[in-house]
PDB file of C-alpha atoms in Angstrom:
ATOM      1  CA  UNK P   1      20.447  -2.039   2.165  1.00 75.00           C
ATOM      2  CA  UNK P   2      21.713   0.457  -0.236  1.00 76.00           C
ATOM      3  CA  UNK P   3      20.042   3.788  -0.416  1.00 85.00           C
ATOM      4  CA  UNK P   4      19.930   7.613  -1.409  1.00 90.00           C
ATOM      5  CA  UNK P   5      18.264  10.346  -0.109  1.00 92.00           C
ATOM      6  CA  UNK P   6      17.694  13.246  -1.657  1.00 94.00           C
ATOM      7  CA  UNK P   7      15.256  15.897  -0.596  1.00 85.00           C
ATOM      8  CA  UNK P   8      11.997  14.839  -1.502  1.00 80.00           C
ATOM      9  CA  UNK P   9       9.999  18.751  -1.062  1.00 87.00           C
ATOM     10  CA  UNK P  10      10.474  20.600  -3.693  1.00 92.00           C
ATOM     11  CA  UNK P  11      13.032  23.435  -3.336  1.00 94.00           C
ATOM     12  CA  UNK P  12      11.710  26.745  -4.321  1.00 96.00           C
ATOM     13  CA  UNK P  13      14.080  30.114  -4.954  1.00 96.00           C
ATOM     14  CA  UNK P  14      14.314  33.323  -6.688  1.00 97.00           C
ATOM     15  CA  UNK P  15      15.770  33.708 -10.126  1.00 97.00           C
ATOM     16  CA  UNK P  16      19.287  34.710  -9.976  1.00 97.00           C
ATOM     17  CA  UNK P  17      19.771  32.754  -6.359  1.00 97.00           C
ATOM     18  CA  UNK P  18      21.854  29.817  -6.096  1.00 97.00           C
ATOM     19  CA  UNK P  19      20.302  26.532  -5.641  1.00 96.00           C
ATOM     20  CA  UNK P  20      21.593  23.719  -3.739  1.00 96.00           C
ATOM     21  CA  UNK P  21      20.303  20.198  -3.717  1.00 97.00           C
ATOM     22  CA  UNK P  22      21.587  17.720  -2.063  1.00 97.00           C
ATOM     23  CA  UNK P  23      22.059  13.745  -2.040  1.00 96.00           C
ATOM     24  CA  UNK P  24      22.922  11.509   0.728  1.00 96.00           C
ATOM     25  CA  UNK P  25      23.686   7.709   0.340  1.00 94.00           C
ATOM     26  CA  UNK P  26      24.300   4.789   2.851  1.00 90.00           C
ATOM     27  CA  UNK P  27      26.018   1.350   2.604  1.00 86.00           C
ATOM     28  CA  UNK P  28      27.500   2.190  -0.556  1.00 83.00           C
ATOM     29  CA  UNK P  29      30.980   2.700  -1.782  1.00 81.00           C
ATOM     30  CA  UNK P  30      30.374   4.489  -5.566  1.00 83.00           C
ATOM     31  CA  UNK P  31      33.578   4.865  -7.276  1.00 80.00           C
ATOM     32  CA  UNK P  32      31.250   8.314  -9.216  1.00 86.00           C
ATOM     33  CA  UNK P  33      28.051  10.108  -8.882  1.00 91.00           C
ATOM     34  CA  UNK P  34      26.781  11.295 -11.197  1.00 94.00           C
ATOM     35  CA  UNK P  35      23.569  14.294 -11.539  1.00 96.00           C
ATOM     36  CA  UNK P  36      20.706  13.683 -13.842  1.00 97.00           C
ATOM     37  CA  UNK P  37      18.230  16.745 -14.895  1.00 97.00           C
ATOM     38  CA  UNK P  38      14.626  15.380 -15.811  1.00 96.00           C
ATOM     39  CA  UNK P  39      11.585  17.229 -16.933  1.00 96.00           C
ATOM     40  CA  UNK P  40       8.195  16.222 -16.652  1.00 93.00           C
ATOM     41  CA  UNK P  41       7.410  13.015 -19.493  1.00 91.00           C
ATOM     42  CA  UNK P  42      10.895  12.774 -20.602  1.00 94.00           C
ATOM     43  CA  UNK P  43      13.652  10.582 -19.670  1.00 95.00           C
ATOM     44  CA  UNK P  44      16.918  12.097 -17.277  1.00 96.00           C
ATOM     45  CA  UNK P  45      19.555  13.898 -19.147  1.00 97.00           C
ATOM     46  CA  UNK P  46      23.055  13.605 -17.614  1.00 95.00           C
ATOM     47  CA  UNK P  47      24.623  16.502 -16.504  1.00 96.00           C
ATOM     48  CA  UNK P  48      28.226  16.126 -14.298  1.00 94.00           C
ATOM     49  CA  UNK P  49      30.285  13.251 -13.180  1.00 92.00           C
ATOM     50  CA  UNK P  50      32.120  13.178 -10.360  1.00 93.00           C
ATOM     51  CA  UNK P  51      35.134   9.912  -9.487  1.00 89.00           C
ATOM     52  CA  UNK P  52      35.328   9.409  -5.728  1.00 86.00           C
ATOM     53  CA  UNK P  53      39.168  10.940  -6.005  1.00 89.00           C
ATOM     54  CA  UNK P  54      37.675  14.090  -7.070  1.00 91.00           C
ATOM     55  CA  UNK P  55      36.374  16.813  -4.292  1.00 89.00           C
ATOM     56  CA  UNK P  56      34.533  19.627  -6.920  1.00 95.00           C
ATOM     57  CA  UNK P  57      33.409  19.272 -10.479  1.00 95.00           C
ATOM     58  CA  UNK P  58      32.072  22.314 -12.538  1.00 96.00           C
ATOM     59  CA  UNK P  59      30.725  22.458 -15.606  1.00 95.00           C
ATOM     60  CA  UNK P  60      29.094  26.423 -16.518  1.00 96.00           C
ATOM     61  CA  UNK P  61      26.821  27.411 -13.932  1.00 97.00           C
ATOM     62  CA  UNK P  62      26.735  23.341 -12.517  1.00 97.00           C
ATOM     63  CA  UNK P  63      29.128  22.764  -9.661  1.00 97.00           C
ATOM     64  CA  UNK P  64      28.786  19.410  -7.863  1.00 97.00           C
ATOM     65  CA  UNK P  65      30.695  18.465  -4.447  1.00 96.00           C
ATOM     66  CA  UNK P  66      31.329  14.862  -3.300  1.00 94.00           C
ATOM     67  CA  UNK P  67      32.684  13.527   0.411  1.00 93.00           C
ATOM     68  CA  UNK P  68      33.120  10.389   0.427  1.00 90.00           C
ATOM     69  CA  UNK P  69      33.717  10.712   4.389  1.00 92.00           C
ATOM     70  CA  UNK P  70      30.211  12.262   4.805  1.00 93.00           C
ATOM     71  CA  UNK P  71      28.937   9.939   1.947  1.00 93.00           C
ATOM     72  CA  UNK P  72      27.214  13.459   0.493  1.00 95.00           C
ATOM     73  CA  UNK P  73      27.287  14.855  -2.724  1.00 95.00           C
ATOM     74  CA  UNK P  74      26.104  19.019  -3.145  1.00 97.00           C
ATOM     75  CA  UNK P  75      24.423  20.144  -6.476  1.00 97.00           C
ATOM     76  CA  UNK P  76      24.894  23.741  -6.966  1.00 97.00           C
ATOM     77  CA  UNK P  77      22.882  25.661  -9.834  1.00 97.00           C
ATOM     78  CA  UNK P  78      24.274  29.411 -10.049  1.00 97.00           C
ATOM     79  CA  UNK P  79      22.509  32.330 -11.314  1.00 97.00           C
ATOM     80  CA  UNK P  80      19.595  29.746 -11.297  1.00 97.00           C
ATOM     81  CA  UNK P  81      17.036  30.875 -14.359  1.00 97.00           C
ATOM     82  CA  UNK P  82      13.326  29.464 -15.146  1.00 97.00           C
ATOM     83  CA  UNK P  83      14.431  27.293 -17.018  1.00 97.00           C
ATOM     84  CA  UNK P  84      16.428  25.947 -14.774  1.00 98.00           C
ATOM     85  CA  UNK P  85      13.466  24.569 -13.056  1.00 98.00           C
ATOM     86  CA  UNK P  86      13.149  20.362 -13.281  1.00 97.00           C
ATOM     87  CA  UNK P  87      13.423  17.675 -11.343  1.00 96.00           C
ATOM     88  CA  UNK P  88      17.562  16.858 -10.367  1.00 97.00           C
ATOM     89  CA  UNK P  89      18.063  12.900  -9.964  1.00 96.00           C
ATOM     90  CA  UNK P  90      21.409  11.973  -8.056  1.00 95.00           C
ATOM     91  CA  UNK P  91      22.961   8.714  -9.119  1.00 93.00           C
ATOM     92  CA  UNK P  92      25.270   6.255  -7.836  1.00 90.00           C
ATOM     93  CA  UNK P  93      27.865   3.815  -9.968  1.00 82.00           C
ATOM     94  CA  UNK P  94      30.837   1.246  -9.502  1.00 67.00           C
ATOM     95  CA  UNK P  95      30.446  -0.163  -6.248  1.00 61.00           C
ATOM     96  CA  UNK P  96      32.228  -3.134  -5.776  1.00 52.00           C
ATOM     97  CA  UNK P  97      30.196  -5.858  -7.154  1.00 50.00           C
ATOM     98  CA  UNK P  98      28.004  -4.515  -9.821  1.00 56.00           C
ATOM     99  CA  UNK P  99      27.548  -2.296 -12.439  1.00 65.00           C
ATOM    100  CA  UNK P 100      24.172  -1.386 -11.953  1.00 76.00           C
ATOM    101  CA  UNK P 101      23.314   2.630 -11.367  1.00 85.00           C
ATOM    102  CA  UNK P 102      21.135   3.725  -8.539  1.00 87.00           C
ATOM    103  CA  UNK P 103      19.410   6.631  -8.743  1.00 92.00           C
ATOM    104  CA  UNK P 104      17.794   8.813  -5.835  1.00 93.00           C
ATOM    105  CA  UNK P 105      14.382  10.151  -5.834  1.00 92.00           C
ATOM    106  CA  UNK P 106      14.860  13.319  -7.465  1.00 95.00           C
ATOM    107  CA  UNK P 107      14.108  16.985  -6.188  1.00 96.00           C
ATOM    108  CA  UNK P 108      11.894  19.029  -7.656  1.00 96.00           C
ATOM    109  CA  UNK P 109      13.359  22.452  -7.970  1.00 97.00           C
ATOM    110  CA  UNK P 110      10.928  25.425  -9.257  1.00 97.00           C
ATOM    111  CA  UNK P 111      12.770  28.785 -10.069  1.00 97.00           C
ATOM    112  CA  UNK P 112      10.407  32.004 -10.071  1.00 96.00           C
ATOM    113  CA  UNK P 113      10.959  34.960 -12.273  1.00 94.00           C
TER     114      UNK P 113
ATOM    115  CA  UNK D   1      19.017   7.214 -35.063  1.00 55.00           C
ATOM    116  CA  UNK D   2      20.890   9.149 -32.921  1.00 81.00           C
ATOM    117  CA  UNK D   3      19.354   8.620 -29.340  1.00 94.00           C
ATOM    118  CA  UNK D   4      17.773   5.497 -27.224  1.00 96.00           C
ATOM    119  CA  UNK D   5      14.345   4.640 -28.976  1.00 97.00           C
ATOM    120  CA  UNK D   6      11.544   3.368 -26.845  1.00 98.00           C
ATOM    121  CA  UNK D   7       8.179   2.107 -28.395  1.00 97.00           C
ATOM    122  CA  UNK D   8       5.604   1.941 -27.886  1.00 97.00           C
ATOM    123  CA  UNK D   9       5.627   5.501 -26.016  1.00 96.00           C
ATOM    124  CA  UNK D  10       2.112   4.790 -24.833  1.00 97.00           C
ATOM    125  CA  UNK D  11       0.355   1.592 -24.286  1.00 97.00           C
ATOM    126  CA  UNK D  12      -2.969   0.824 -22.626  1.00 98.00           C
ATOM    127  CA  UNK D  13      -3.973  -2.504 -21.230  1.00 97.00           C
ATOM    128  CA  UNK D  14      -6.038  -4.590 -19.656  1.00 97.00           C
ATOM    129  CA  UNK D  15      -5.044  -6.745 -16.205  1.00 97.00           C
ATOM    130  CA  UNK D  16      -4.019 -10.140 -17.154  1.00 97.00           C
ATOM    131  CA  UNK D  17      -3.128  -9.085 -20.493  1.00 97.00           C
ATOM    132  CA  UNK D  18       0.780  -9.400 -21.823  1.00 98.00           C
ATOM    133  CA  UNK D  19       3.034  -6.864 -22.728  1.00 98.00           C
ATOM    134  CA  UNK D  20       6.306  -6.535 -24.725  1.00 98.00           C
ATOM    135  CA  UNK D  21       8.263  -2.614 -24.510  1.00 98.00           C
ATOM    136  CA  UNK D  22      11.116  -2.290 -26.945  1.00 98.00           C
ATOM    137  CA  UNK D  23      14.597  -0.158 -26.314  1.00 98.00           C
ATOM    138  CA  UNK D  24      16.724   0.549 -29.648  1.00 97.00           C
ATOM    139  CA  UNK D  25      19.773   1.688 -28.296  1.00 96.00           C
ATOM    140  CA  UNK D  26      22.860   3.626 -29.634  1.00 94.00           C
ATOM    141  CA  UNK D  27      24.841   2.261 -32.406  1.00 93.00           C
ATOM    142  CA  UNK D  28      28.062   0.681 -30.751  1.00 89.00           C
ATOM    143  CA  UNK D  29      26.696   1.212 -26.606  1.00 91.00           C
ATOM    144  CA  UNK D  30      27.765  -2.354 -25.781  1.00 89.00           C
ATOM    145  CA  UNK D  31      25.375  -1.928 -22.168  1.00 89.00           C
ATOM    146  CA  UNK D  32      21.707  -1.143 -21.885  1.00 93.00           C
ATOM    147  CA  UNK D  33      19.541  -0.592 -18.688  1.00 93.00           C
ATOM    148  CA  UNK D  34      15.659  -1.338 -18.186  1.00 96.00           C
ATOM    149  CA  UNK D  35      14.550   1.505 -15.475  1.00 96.00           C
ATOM    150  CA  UNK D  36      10.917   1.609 -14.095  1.00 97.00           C
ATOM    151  CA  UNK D  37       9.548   4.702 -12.727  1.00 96.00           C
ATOM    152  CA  UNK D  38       5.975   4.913 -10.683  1.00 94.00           C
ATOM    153  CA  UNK D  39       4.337   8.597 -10.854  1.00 88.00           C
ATOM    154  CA  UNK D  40       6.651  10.802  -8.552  1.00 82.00           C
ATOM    155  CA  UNK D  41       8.380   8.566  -7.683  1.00 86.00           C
ATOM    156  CA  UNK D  42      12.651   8.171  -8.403  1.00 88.00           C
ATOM    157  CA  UNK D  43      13.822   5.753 -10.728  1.00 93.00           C
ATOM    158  CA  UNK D  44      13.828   1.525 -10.139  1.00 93.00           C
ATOM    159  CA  UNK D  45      16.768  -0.659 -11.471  1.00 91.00           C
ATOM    160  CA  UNK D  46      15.186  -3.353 -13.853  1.00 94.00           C
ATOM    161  CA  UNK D  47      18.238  -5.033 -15.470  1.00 93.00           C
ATOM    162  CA  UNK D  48      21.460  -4.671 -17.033  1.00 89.00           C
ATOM    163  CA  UNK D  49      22.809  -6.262 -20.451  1.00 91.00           C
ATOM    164  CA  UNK D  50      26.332  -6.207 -21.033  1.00 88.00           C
ATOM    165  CA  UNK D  51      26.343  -7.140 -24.753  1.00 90.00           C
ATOM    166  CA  UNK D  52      23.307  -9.862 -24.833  1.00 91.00           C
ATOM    167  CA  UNK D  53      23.844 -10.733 -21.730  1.00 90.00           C
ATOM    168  CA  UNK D  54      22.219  -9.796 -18.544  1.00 89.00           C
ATOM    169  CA  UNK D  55      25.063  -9.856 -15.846  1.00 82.00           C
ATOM    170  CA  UNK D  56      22.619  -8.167 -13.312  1.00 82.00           C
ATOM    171  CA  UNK D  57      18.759  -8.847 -13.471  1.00 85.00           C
ATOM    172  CA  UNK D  58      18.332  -8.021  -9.488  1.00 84.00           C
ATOM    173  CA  UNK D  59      15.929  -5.823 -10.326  1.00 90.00           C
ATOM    174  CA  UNK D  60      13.215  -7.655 -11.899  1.00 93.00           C
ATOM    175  CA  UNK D  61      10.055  -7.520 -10.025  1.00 92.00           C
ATOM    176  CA  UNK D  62       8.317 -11.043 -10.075  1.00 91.00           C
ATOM    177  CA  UNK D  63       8.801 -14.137 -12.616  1.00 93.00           C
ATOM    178  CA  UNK D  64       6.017 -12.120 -14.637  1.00 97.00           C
ATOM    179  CA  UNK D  65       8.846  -9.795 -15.865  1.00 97.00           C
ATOM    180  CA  UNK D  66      11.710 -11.449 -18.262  1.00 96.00           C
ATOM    181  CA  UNK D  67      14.011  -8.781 -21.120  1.00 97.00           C
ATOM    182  CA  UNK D  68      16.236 -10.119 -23.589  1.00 96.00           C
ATOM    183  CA  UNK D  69      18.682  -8.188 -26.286  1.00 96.00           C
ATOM    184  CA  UNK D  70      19.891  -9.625 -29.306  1.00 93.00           C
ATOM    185  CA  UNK D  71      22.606  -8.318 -31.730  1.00 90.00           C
ATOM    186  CA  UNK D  72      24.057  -6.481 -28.759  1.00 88.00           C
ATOM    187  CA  UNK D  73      21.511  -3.998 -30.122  1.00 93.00           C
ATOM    188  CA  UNK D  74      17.679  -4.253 -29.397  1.00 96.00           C
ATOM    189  CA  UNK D  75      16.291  -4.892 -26.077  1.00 97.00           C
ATOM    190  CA  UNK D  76      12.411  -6.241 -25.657  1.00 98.00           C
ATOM    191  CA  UNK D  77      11.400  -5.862 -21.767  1.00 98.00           C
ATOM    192  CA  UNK D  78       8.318  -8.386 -21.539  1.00 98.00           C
ATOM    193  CA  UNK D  79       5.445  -8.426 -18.674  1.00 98.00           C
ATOM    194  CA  UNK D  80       2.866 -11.492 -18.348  1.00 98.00           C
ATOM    195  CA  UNK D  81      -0.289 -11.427 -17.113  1.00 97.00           C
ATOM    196  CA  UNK D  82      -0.088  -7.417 -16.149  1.00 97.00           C
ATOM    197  CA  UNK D  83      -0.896  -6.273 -13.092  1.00 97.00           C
ATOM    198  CA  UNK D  84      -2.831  -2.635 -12.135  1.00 96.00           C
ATOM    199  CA  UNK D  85       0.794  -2.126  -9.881  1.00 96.00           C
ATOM    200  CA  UNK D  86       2.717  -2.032 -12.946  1.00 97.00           C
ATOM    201  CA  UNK D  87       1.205   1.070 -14.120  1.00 97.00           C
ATOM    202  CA  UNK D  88       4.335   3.252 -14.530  1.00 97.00           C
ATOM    203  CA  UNK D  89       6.959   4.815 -17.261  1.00 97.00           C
ATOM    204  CA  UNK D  90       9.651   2.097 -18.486  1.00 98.00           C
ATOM    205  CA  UNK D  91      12.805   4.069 -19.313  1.00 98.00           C
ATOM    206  CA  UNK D  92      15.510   2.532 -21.238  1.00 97.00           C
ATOM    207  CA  UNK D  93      19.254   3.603 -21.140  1.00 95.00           C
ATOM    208  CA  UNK D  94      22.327   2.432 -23.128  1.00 93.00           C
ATOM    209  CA  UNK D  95      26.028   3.331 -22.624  1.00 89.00           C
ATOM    210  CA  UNK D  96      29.903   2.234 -23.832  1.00 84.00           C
ATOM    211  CA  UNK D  97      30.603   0.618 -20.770  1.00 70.00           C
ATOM    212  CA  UNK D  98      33.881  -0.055 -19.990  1.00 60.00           C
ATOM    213  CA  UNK D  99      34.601   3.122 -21.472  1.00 49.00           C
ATOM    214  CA  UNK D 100      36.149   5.265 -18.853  1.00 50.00           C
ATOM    215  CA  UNK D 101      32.499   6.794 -18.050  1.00 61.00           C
ATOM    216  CA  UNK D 102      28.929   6.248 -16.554  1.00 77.00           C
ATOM    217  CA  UNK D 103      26.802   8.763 -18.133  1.00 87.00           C
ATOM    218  CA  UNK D 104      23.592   6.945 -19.203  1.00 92.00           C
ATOM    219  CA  UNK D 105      21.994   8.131 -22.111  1.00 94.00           C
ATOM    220  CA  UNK D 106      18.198   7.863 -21.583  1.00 97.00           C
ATOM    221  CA  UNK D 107      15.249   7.311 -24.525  1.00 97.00           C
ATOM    222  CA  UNK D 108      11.969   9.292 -23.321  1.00 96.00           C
ATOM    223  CA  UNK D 109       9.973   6.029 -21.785  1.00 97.00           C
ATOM    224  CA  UNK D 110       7.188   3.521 -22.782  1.00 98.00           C
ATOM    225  CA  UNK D 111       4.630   4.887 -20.253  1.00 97.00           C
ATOM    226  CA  UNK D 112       2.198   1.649 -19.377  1.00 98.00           C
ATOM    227  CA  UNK D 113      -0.892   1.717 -17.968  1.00 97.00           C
ATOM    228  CA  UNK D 114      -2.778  -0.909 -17.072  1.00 97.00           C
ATOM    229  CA  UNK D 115      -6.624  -1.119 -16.183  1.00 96.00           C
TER     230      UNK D 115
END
């Protein structure tokens, strides 16, 4: 069956560090990802797209990487801040035979001051 | 309005009771998503409407669950006879599919509990 992992402890780092989450998927063929930001009782915010024909994406401090050999997509934050800290959904779209988007678990990622 | 509108954002109810969870999309998103998502837990692919119809309803739990949309606008996600298991936050999303892009635009949840 289809699925995506993403890391499911919570990533902790310094203010300033970059972060890097990452999302893993199986039996799927997306033609995007995509990388939601949610906070706690609110619904996910989009943040980058990425089309399977596309290696990097950036967008500000946001860089996302997707192989489609590895079937792996990195989430970079730079210069990560406090308020920076959320929950980061990965999500999956176009495979052949639906339209329906699949989203991972999340990771929880907590930046200190 | 300008963003996805969920009501009611909080409802309380008993087991065996009904429930009906509206989504008021964006003006013009021709596709709209019904999401549930347990406490910690990711996010669970309801059903899809593309315009008022529902092209993908994989999703739905049990026969206890139905949604309909009407107008290609509003969306009413309905539970019979709820059950303590379907305790959880009911997020709605809309987009212009078709549109050269997947970004889902998200209202903030009907969060359910049931007792």
């Amino acid at each position: 069956s289809q699925k995506i992992e993403q890391n499911s402890e919570a990533l902790n780092i310094q203010e300033g560090k970059t972060a890097t989450l990452t999302c893993n998927y199986t039996n799927y063929s997306p033609a995007y990802l995509q990388w939601y930001r949610q906070d706690p009782g609110r619904g996910p915010v989009f943040l980058l797209l990425i089309r399977e024909n596309e290696k990097e994406k950036r967008k500000e401090r946001l860089k996302v990487t997707f192989d489609t050999t590895l079937k792996q997509s990195l989430f970079h934050i730079t210069a990560s801040q406090p308020a920076d800290s959320a929950t980061y959904l990965c999500a999956l779209d176009g495979d052949t035979g639906g339209f329906k988007t699949i989203f991972g678990a999340g990771t929880r990622l907590f930046v200190k001051a | 309005g300008a963003g996805v509108s969920q009501s009611p954002s909080n409802k309380v109810t008993e087991k065996g009771k009904d429930v009906e969870l509206r989504c008021d999309p964006i003006s013009g998103h021709t596709a709209l998503y019904w999401y549930r998502q347990r406490l910690g837990q990711g996010l669970e692919f309801l059903i899809y409407f593309q315009g008022n119809s529902a092209p993908d309803k994989s999703g739905l739990p049990s026969d206890r669950f139905s949604a309909e949309r009407t107008g290609e606008s509003v969306s009413t996600l309905t539970i019979q006879r709820t059950q303590q298991e379907d305790s959880a936050v009911y997020l709605c999303a809309s987009n212009k599919r078709g549109i050269n892009t997947g970004e889902l635009f998200f209202g903030e949840g009907s969060r359910l509990t049931v007792l």
